[in-house]
PDB file of C-alpha atoms in Angstrom:
ATOM      1  CA  UNK O  23     112.834 142.191 111.130  1.00 50.00           C
ATOM      2  CA  UNK O  24     112.987 140.047 108.433  1.00 51.00           C
ATOM      3  CA  UNK O  25     110.221 137.544 110.165  1.00 48.00           C
ATOM      4  CA  UNK O  26     107.902 139.820 111.333  1.00 46.00           C
ATOM      5  CA  UNK O  27     107.138 141.538 108.065  1.00 41.00           C
ATOM      6  CA  UNK O  28     106.739 138.213 106.372  1.00 40.00           C
ATOM      7  CA  UNK O  29     104.334 137.529 108.989  1.00 39.00           C
ATOM      8  CA  UNK O  30     102.329 140.565 108.236  1.00 43.00           C
ATOM      9  CA  UNK O  31     102.420 139.966 104.977  1.00 42.00           C
ATOM     10  CA  UNK O  32     101.102 136.331 105.476  1.00 40.00           C
ATOM     11  CA  UNK O  33      98.285 138.082 108.069  1.00 40.00           C
ATOM     12  CA  UNK O  34      97.986 140.698 104.845  1.00 42.00           C
ATOM     13  CA  UNK O  35      97.306 137.825 102.576  1.00 44.00           C
ATOM     14  CA  UNK O  36      95.252 135.697 104.130  1.00 41.00           C
ATOM     15  CA  UNK O  37      92.681 138.320 105.443  1.00 36.00           C
ATOM     16  CA  UNK O  38      92.601 140.296 102.038  1.00 39.00           C
ATOM     17  CA  UNK O  39      91.463 136.087 100.694  1.00 36.00           C
ATOM     18  CA  UNK O  40      88.732 136.004 103.814  1.00 38.00           C
ATOM     19  CA  UNK O  41      87.627 139.113 102.611  1.00 37.00           C
ATOM     20  CA  UNK O  42      87.629 138.309  98.856  1.00 40.00           C
ATOM     21  CA  UNK O  43      85.267 134.638  99.859  1.00 36.00           C
ATOM     22  CA  UNK O  44      83.095 136.570 101.466  1.00 37.00           C
ATOM     23  CA  UNK O  45      82.073 138.843  99.245  1.00 38.00           C
ATOM     24  CA  UNK O  46      81.672 136.339  96.763  1.00 36.00           C
ATOM     25  CA  UNK O  47      79.705 134.343  99.451  1.00 39.00           C
ATOM     26  CA  UNK O  48      77.497 137.459  99.586  1.00 39.00           C
ATOM     27  CA  UNK O  49      77.440 137.307  95.965  1.00 36.00           C
ATOM     28  CA  UNK O  50      76.166 134.471  95.851  1.00 40.00           C
ATOM     29  CA  UNK O  51      73.278 134.557  97.892  1.00 44.00           C
ATOM     30  CA  UNK O  52      72.262 137.955  96.566  1.00 41.00           C
ATOM     31  CA  UNK O  53      72.121 136.503  93.400  1.00 44.00           C
ATOM     32  CA  UNK O  54      70.317 133.517  94.574  1.00 49.00           C
ATOM     33  CA  UNK O  55      67.634 135.705  95.931  1.00 49.00           C
ATOM     34  CA  UNK O  56      66.682 137.874  93.101  1.00 48.00           C
ATOM     35  CA  UNK O  57      67.068 135.029  90.384  1.00 86.00           C
ATOM     36  CA  UNK O  58      64.129 134.875  88.630  1.00 94.00           C
ATOM     37  CA  UNK O  59      62.935 130.779  88.207  1.00 95.00           C
ATOM     38  CA  UNK O  60      61.040 128.666  85.969  1.00 95.00           C
ATOM     39  CA  UNK O  61      58.938 125.691  86.349  1.00 96.00           C
ATOM     40  CA  UNK O  62      56.290 123.511  83.592  1.00 97.00           C
ATOM     41  CA  UNK O  63      53.901 122.680  86.204  1.00 97.00           C
ATOM     42  CA  UNK O  64      51.240 120.312  84.321  1.00 97.00           C
ATOM     43  CA  UNK O  65      48.561 117.361  85.720  1.00 97.00           C
ATOM     44  CA  UNK O  66      49.863 113.406  85.880  1.00 97.00           C
ATOM     45  CA  UNK O  67      47.157 110.947  87.471  1.00 96.00           C
ATOM     46  CA  UNK O  68      44.672 113.895  88.441  1.00 95.00           C
ATOM     47  CA  UNK O  69      48.061 115.307  90.232  1.00 96.00           C
ATOM     48  CA  UNK O  70      50.137 118.807  89.374  1.00 96.00           C
ATOM     49  CA  UNK O  71      52.982 118.153  89.150  1.00 97.00           C
ATOM     50  CA  UNK O  72      56.607 119.256  87.664  1.00 96.00           C
ATOM     51  CA  UNK O  73      60.124 118.170  86.601  1.00 97.00           C
ATOM     52  CA  UNK O  74      63.388 119.615  87.378  1.00 95.00           C
ATOM     53  CA  UNK O  75      66.500 117.559  86.797  1.00 95.00           C
ATOM     54  CA  UNK O  76      68.452 120.556  87.336  1.00 92.00           C
ATOM     55  CA  UNK O  77      67.552 119.951  91.253  1.00 93.00           C
ATOM     56  CA  UNK O  78      67.039 116.345  90.579  1.00 94.00           C
ATOM     57  CA  UNK O  79      63.125 116.372  91.053  1.00 95.00           C
ATOM     58  CA  UNK O  80      60.744 115.126  88.763  1.00 95.00           C
ATOM     59  CA  UNK O  81      56.606 114.772  88.966  1.00 96.00           C
ATOM     60  CA  UNK O  82      57.250 116.649  92.197  1.00 96.00           C
ATOM     61  CA  UNK O  83      53.593 116.648  93.359  1.00 96.00           C
ATOM     62  CA  UNK O  84      51.364 120.088  94.115  1.00 94.00           C
ATOM     63  CA  UNK O  85      48.718 119.290  97.666  1.00 96.00           C
ATOM     64  CA  UNK O  86      46.988 120.666 100.282  1.00 95.00           C
ATOM     65  CA  UNK O  87      45.009 123.436  98.637  1.00 92.00           C
ATOM     66  CA  UNK O  88      48.277 124.624  96.101  1.00 95.00           C
ATOM     67  CA  UNK O  89      46.566 122.591  93.880  1.00 95.00           C
ATOM     68  CA  UNK O  90      43.253 124.387  93.882  1.00 96.00           C
ATOM     69  CA  UNK O  91      45.334 128.001  94.018  1.00 95.00           C
ATOM     70  CA  UNK O  92      47.135 126.587  90.728  1.00 95.00           C
ATOM     71  CA  UNK O  93      43.248 125.440  89.363  1.00 96.00           C
ATOM     72  CA  UNK O  94      41.869 129.319  90.246  1.00 95.00           C
ATOM     73  CA  UNK O  95      45.414 130.776  88.667  1.00 94.00           C
ATOM     74  CA  UNK O  96      45.944 128.976  85.175  1.00 96.00           C
ATOM     75  CA  UNK O  97      41.407 128.714  84.830  1.00 95.00           C
ATOM     76  CA  UNK O  98      41.958 131.189  82.071  1.00 94.00           C
ATOM     77  CA  UNK O  99      45.296 129.591  80.336  1.00 95.00           C
ATOM     78  CA  UNK O 100      43.698 127.451  77.608  1.00 94.00           C
ATOM     79  CA  UNK O 101      45.040 123.294  77.892  1.00 94.00           C
ATOM     80  CA  UNK O 102      47.037 124.825  81.400  1.00 95.00           C
ATOM     81  CA  UNK O 103      46.815 120.462  82.152  1.00 95.00           C
ATOM     82  CA  UNK O 104      49.377 119.997  79.407  1.00 96.00           C
ATOM     83  CA  UNK O 105      51.667 122.655  80.674  1.00 96.00           C
ATOM     84  CA  UNK O 106      52.095 125.640  82.078  1.00 97.00           C
ATOM     85  CA  UNK O 107      54.947 128.518  82.509  1.00 96.00           C
ATOM     86  CA  UNK O 108      55.491 129.290  85.825  1.00 96.00           C
ATOM     87  CA  UNK O 109      58.282 132.236  86.371  1.00 96.00           C
ATOM     88  CA  UNK O 110      58.637 132.685  90.598  1.00 96.00           C
ATOM     89  CA  UNK O 111      60.781 134.457  92.913  1.00 97.00           C
ATOM     90  CA  UNK O 112      61.120 136.052  96.690  1.00 96.00           C
ATOM     91  CA  UNK O 113      61.428 139.439  95.417  1.00 95.00           C
ATOM     92  CA  UNK O 114      58.829 141.483  93.348  1.00 95.00           C
ATOM     93  CA  UNK O 115      59.528 141.735  89.863  1.00 95.00           C
ATOM     94  CA  UNK O 116      57.413 142.457  86.404  1.00 95.00           C
ATOM     95  CA  UNK O 117      53.854 141.072  85.196  1.00 94.00           C
ATOM     96  CA  UNK O 118      54.147 138.497  88.382  1.00 95.00           C
ATOM     97  CA  UNK O 119      50.277 137.786  88.489  1.00 92.00           C
ATOM     98  CA  UNK O 120      50.222 137.218  92.228  1.00 94.00           C
ATOM     99  CA  UNK O 121      52.055 136.800  95.603  1.00 95.00           C
ATOM    100  CA  UNK O 122      52.081 134.045  98.182  1.00 97.00           C
ATOM    101  CA  UNK O 123      52.568 135.489 101.898  1.00 98.00           C
ATOM    102  CA  UNK O 124      54.534 133.062 104.185  1.00 98.00           C
ATOM    103  CA  UNK O 125      52.527 132.061 107.105  1.00 98.00           C
ATOM    104  CA  UNK O 126      53.965 129.068 109.079  1.00 97.00           C
ATOM    105  CA  UNK O 127      56.127 126.035 109.185  1.00 97.00           C
ATOM    106  CA  UNK O 128      54.784 122.546 108.992  1.00 96.00           C
ATOM    107  CA  UNK O 129      56.008 118.909 108.385  1.00 95.00           C
ATOM    108  CA  UNK O 130      59.199 120.086 106.957  1.00 94.00           C
ATOM    109  CA  UNK O 131      57.532 122.265 104.488  1.00 96.00           C
ATOM    110  CA  UNK O 132      55.419 125.880 104.274  1.00 98.00           C
ATOM    111  CA  UNK O 133      51.899 126.678 104.709  1.00 98.00           C
ATOM    112  CA  UNK O 134      51.562 130.634 102.361  1.00 98.00           C
ATOM    113  CA  UNK O 135      48.923 132.533 102.037  1.00 98.00           C
ATOM    114  CA  UNK O 136      47.235 134.133  98.625  1.00 97.00           C
ATOM    115  CA  UNK O 137      45.395 137.708  98.854  1.00 96.00           C
ATOM    116  CA  UNK O 138      44.896 137.178  95.405  1.00 94.00           C
ATOM    117  CA  UNK O 139      42.592 133.583  96.000  1.00 95.00           C
ATOM    118  CA  UNK O 140      41.899 134.389  99.620  1.00 96.00           C
ATOM    119  CA  UNK O 141      43.069 130.974  99.825  1.00 96.00           C
ATOM    120  CA  UNK O 142      45.723 129.071 102.228  1.00 97.00           C
ATOM    121  CA  UNK O 143      48.246 126.335 100.140  1.00 97.00           C
ATOM    122  CA  UNK O 144      51.547 124.695 102.019  1.00 97.00           C
ATOM    123  CA  UNK O 145      54.586 123.785  99.945  1.00 96.00           C
ATOM    124  CA  UNK O 146      56.668 121.139 100.541  1.00 94.00           C
ATOM    125  CA  UNK O 147      60.582 120.788 101.448  1.00 95.00           C
ATOM    126  CA  UNK O 148      61.069 120.830  97.448  1.00 94.00           C
ATOM    127  CA  UNK O 149      60.851 124.307  98.689  1.00 95.00           C
ATOM    128  CA  UNK O 150      64.503 124.519  99.810  1.00 95.00           C
ATOM    129  CA  UNK O 151      65.587 123.216  96.220  1.00 94.00           C
ATOM    130  CA  UNK O 152      65.324 127.210  95.321  1.00 94.00           C
ATOM    131  CA  UNK O 153      65.753 128.906  98.178  1.00 95.00           C
ATOM    132  CA  UNK O 154      67.919 128.410 101.478  1.00 94.00           C
ATOM    133  CA  UNK O 155      65.047 129.146 103.703  1.00 95.00           C
ATOM    134  CA  UNK O 156      61.334 129.886 103.495  1.00 97.00           C
ATOM    135  CA  UNK O 157      60.641 133.459 101.677  1.00 97.00           C
ATOM    136  CA  UNK O 158      58.307 135.973 102.843  1.00 97.00           C
ATOM    137  CA  UNK O 159      57.020 136.430  99.671  1.00 97.00           C
ATOM    138  CA  UNK O 160      57.316 134.591  96.868  1.00 97.00           C
ATOM    139  CA  UNK O 161      56.235 136.384  93.461  1.00 97.00           C
ATOM    140  CA  UNK O 162      54.605 134.060  90.791  1.00 97.00           C
ATOM    141  CA  UNK O 163      54.111 134.771  87.115  1.00 96.00           C
ATOM    142  CA  UNK O 164      51.969 131.661  85.472  1.00 96.00           C
ATOM    143  CA  UNK O 165      51.585 131.873  81.357  1.00 96.00           C
ATOM    144  CA  UNK O 166      51.112 129.743  78.390  1.00 96.00           C
ATOM    145  CA  UNK O 167      54.296 127.824  77.186  1.00 91.00           C
ATOM    146  CA  UNK O 168      53.628 129.025  74.022  1.00 81.00           C
ATOM    147  CA  UNK O 169      53.920 132.957  75.059  1.00 57.00           C
ATOM    148  CA  UNK O 170      57.134 135.203  74.630  1.00 52.00           C
TER     149      UNK O 170
END
């Protein structure tokens, strides 16, 4: 009888630990999905690039249409080429200037469409440093670095 009670107790503890781990993992995933992320793109050698030491990126370029979208999105930001703040998220947030809608995967990256600019652009695999998978929409706020 003692061994049965001991086995039931161990099984209960095992289930409790497994449930707690599952809840923690889900919480981490949900937090990541609701996070606001910030990068500071700038022009380098004629290209829009950004650095993010936290995820191991240095002078990561924006190409294939995203560079043109950045030109349009920052047209009213003085000295944007020296650096501007881009806040982005896979979920809508107050103050977002525009959104990117997922279209298709290609070459390890993903094509997104901007309804505001009626244009597509390709985001390279560095996207996965910020998202577990390509989100259906990415909301973006661009602003001067010295704001707020």
